[in-house]
mmCIF file of C-alpha atoms in Angstrom:
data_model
loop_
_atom_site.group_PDB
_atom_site.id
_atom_site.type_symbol
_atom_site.label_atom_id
_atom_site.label_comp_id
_atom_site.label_asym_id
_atom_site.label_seq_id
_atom_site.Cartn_x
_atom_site.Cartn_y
_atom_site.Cartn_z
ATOM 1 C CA UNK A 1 88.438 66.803 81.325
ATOM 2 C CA UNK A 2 85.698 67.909 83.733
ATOM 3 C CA UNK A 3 86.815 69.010 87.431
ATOM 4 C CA UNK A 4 85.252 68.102 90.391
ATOM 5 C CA UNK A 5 86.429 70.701 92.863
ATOM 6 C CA UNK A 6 86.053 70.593 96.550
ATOM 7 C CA UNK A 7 84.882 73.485 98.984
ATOM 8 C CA UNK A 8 87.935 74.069 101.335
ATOM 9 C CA UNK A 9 85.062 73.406 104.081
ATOM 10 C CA UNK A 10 82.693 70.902 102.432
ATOM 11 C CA UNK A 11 84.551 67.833 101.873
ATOM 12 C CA UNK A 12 83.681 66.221 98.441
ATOM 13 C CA UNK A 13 80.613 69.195 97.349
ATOM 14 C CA UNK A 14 80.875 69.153 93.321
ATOM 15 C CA UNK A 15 80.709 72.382 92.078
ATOM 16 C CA UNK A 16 79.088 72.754 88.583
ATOM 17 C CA UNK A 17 80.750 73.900 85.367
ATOM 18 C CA UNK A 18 79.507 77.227 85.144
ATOM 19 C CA UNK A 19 80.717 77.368 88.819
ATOM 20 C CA UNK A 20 84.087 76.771 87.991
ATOM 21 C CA UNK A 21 84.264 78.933 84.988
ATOM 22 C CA UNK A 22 83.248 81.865 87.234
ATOM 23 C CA UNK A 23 86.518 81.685 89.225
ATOM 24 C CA UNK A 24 89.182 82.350 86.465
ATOM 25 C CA UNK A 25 90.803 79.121 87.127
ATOM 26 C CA UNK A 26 91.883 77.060 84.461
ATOM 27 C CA UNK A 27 90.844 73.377 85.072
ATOM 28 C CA UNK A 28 93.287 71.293 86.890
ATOM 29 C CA UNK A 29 93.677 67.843 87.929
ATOM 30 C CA UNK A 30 93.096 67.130 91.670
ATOM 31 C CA UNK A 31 94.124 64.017 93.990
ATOM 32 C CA UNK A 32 92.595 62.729 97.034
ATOM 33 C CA UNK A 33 93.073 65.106 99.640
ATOM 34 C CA UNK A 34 94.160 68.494 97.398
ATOM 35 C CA UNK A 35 92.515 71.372 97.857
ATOM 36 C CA UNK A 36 90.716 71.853 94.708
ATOM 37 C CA UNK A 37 90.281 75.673 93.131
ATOM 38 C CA UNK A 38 87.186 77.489 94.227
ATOM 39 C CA UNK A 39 85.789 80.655 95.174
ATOM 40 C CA UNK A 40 89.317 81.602 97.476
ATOM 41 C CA UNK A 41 91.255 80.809 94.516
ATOM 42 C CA UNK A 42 89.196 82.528 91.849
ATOM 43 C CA UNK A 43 89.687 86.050 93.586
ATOM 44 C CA UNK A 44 93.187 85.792 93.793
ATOM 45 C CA UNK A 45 93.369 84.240 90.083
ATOM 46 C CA UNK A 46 91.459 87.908 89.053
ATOM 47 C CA UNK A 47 94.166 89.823 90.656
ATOM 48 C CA UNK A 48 97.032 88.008 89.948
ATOM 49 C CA UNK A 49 95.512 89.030 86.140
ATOM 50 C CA UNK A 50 95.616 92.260 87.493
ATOM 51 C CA UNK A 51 99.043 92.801 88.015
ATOM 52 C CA UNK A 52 101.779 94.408 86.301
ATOM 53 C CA UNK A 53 104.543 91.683 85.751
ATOM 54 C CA UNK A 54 107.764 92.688 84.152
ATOM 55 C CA UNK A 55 109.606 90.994 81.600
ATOM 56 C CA UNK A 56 111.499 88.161 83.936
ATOM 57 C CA UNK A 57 109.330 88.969 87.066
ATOM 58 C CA UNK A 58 109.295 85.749 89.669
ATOM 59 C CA UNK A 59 106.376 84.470 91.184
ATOM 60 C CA UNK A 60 105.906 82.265 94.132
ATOM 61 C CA UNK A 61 102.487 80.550 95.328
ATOM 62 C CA UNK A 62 102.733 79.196 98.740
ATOM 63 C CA UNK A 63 99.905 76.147 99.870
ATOM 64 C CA UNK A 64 99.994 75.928 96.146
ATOM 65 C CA UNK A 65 97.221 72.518 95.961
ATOM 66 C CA UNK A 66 96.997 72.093 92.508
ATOM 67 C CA UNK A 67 99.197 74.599 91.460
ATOM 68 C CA UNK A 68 96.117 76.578 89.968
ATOM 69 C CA UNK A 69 97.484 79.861 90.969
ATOM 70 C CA UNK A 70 100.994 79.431 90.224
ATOM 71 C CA UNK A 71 99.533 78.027 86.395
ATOM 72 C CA UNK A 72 97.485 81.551 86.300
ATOM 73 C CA UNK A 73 100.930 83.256 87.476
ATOM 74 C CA UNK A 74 102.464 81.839 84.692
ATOM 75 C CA UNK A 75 100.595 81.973 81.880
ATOM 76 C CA UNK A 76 100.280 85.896 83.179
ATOM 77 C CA UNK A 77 104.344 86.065 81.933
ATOM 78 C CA UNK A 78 105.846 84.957 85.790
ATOM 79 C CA UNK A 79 108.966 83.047 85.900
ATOM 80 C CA UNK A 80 106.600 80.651 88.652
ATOM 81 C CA UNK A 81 107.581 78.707 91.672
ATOM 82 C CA UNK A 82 104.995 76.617 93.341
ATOM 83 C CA UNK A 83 105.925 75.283 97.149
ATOM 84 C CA UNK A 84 103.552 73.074 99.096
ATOM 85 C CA UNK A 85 103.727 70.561 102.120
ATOM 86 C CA UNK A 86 101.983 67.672 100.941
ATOM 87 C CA UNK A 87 103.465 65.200 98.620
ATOM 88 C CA UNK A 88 99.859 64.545 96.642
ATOM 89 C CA UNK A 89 99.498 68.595 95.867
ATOM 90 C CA UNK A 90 102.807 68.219 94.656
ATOM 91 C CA UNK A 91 102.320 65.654 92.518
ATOM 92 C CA UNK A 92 99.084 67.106 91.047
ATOM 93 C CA UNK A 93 101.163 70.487 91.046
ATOM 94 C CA UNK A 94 103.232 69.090 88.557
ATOM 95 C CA UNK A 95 100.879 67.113 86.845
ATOM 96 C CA UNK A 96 98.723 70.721 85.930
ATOM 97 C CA UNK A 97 101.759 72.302 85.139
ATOM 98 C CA UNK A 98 102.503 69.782 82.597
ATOM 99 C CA UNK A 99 98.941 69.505 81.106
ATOM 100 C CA UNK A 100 98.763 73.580 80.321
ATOM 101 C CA UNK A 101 102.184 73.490 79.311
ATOM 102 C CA UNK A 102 103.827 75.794 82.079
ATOM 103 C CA UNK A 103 107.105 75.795 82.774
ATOM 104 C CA UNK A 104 106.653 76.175 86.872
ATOM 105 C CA UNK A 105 109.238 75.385 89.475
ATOM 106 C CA UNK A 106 107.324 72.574 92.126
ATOM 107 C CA UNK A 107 108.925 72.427 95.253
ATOM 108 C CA UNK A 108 107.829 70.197 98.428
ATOM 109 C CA UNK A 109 108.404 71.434 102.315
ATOM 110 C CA UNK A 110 106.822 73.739 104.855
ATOM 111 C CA UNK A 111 106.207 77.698 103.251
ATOM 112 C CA UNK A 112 109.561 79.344 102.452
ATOM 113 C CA UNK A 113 111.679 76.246 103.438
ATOM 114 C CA UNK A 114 112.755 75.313 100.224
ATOM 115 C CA UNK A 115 113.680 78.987 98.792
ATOM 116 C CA UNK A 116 115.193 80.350 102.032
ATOM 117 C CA UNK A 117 117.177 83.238 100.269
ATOM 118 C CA UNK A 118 115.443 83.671 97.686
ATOM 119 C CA UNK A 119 113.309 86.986 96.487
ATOM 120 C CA UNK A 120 109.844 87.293 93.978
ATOM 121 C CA UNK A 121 108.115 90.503 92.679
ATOM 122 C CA UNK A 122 104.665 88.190 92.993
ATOM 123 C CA UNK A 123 103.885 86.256 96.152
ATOM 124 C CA UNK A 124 100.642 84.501 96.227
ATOM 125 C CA UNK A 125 99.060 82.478 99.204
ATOM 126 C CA UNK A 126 95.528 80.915 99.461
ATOM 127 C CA UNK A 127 96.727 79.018 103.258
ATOM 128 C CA UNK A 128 94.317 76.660 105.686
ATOM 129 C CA UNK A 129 92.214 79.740 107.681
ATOM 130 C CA UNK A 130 89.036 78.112 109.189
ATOM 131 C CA UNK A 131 89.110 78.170 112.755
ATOM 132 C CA UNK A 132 88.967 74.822 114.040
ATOM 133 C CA UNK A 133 88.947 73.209 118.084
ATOM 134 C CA UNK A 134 92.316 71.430 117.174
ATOM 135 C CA UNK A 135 94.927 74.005 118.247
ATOM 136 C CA UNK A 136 97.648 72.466 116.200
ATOM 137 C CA UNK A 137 97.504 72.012 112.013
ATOM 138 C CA UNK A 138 96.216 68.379 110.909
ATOM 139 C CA UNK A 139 99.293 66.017 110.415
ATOM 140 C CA UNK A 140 97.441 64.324 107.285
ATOM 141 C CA UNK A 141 94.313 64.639 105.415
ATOM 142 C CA UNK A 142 91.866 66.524 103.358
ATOM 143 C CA UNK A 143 91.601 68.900 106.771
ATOM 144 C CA UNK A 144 94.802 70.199 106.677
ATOM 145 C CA UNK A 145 93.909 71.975 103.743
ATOM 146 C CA UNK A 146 91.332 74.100 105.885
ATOM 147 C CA UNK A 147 92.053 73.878 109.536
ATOM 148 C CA UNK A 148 94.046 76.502 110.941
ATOM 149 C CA UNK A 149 93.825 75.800 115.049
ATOM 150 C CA UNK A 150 90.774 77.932 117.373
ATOM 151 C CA UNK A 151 91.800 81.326 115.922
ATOM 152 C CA UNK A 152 92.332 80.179 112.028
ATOM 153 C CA UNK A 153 95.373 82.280 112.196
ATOM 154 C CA UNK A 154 98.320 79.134 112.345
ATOM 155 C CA UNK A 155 100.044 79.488 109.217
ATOM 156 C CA UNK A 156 98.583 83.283 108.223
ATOM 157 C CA UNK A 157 100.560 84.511 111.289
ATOM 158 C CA UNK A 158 103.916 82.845 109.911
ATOM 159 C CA UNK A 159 102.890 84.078 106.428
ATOM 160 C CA UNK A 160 102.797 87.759 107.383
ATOM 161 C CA UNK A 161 106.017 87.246 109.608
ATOM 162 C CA UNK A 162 107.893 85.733 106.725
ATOM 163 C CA UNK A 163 106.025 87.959 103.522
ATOM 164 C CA UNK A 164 108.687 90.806 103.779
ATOM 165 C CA UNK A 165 111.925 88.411 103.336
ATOM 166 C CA UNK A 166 110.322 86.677 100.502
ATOM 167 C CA UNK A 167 109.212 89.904 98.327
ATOM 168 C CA UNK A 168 111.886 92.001 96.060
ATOM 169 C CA UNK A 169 111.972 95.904 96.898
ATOM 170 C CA UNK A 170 108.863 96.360 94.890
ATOM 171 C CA UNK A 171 107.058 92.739 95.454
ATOM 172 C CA UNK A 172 103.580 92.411 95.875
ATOM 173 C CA UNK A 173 101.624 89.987 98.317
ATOM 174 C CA UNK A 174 98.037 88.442 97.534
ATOM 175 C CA UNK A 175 96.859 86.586 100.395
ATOM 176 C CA UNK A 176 93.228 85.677 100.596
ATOM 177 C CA UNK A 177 91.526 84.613 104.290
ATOM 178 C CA UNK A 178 88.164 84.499 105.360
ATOM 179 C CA UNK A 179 86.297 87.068 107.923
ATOM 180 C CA UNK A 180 86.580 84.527 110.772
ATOM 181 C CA UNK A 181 90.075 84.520 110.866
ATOM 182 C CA UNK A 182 91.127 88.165 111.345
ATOM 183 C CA UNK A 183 91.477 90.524 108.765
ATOM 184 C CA UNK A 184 92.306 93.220 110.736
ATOM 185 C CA UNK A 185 95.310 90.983 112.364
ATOM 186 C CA UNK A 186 96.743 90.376 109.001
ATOM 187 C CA UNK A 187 96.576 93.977 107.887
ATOM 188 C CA UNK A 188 98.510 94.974 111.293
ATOM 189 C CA UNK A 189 101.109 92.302 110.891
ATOM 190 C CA UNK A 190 101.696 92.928 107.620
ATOM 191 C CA UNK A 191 102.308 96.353 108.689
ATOM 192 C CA UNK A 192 104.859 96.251 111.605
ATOM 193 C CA UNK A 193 106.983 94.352 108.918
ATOM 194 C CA UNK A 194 107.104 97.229 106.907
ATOM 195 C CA UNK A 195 104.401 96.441 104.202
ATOM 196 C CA UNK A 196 101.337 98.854 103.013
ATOM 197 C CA UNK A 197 98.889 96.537 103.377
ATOM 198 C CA UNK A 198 94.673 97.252 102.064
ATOM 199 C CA UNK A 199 91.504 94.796 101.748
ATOM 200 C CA UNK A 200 91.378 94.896 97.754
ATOM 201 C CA UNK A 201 88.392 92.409 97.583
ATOM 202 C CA UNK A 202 85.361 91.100 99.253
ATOM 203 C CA UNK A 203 82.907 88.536 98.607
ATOM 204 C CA UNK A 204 80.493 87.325 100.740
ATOM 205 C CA UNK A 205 79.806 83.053 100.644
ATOM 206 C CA UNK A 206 77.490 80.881 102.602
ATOM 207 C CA UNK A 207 78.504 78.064 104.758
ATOM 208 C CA UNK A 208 79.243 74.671 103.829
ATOM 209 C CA UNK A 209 78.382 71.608 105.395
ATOM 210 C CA UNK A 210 81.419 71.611 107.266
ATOM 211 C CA UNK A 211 81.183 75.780 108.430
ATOM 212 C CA UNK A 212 77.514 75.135 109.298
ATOM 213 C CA UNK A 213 78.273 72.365 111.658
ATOM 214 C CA UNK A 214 80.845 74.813 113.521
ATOM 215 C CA UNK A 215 78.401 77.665 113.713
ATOM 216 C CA UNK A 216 77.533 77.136 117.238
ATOM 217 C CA UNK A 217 81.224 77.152 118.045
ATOM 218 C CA UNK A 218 82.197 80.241 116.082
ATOM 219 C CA UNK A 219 78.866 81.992 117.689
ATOM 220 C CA UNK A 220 80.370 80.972 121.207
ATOM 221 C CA UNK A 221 83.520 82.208 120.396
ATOM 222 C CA UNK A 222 81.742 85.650 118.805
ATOM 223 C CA UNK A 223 83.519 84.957 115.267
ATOM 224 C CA UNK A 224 79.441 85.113 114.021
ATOM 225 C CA UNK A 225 75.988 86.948 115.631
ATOM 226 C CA UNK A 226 73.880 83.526 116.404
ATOM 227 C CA UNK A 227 72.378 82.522 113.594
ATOM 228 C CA UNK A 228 74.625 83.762 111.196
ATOM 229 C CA UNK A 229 75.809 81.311 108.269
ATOM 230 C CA UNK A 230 77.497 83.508 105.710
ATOM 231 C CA UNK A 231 81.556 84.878 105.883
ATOM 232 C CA UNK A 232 83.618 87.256 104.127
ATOM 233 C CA UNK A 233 86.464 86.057 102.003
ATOM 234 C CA UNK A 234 88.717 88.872 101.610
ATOM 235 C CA UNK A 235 91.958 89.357 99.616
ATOM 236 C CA UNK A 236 94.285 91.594 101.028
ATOM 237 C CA UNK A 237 97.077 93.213 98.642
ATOM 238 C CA UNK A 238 100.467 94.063 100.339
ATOM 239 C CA UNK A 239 103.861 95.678 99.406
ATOM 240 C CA UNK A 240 106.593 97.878 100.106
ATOM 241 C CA UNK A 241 106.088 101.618 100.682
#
């Protein structure tokens, strides 16, 4: 089955096969209004690969769309939940997880909600980050799977406050953001809860459609120099000392 996957800022922008096979995502299935894997979702992917897993080691992937990165988590050896707000990424959560044959644990509500006591060596989050002129997160549609209100830092700030509570003693986070939304703010909130938190990745992307028609309002706000139409997506590696 052929994928058509969506940039989290260009609406429906096909992206070609070889595209695709370049983020170490396996295919999935995608309904109207999932965020579809891309170039976000391909670096984590490579370093949820990376990772040591032991024998029975949990994983959770928060925002989960398709479930692409909880399907990588468990076909790496994790024992995988998958948690997710919308009722169509759940669906096509499940849906993936059936078609590669992963046993993965789909549950529906807002971040942690659903597993509110419970612990994973693996915690993996690819959340809306693209500062937007809404200050609150999209109700419905394809844009809540980007917007993140004017700083892009609405649900990355309640990630970082919540990481610590969700990871074992020697859990690891892999959150991936882009450039415009504060690195440095995640690395020093992850680190007043207690977590050693690095950059482990960078990649540098163009803008969309959908960036390059907020370019002017970044540049106002001095997220970009003028002119600029490129950002950082950065993945940022966090545990316990």
């Amino acid at each position: 089955m052929r994928t058509v996957t969506t940039d989290r800022r260009e609406g429906l922008a096909p992206v070609d096969d070889g595209a695709a096979r370049e983020t170490h995502v396996p295919r999935m299935c995608r309904l109207p209004g999932v965020y579809a894997p891309q170039a976000d979702t391909g670096l984590l992917a490579a370093h949820v690969r990376r990772e040591t897993l032991r024998p029975g080691a949990r994983s959770l992937d928060l925002c989960t769309g398709t479930g692409a990165l909880a399907v990588v988590a468990a076909r790496h050896g994790a024992r995988a939940t998958a948690v997710d707000i919308s009722r169509c990424a759940i669906t096509a959560a499940r849906l993936n997880a059936a078609l590669h044959r992963c046993r993965i644990r789909v549950l529906r509500g807002d971040l942690d909600a659903p597993i509110p006591h419970e612990r994973f060596d693996l915690v993996t989050v690819n959340p809306p980050y693209v500062p937007c002129e809404d200050v609150e997160v999209p109700a419905h549609g394809a844009r809540r799977s980007w917007d993140a209100g004017t700083d892009g830092r609405l649900l990355l700030d309640r990630v970082c406050s919540r990481a610590p509570r969700l990871l074992t003693p020697s859990g690891v986070l892999l959150l991936v953001q882009s450039s415009l939304s504060g690195v440095d703010a995640t690395l020093e909130a992850l680190g007043r809860r207690g977590l050693t938190a690095r950059v482990v990745e960078r990649r540098t992307e163009e803008f969309g459609p959908v960036m390059s028609a907020r370019s002017d309002w970044f540049a106002a706000r001095g997220l970009i120099a003028p002119g600029a139409r490129t950002e950082e997506l950065v993945v940022i590696r966090a545990c316990r000392p």
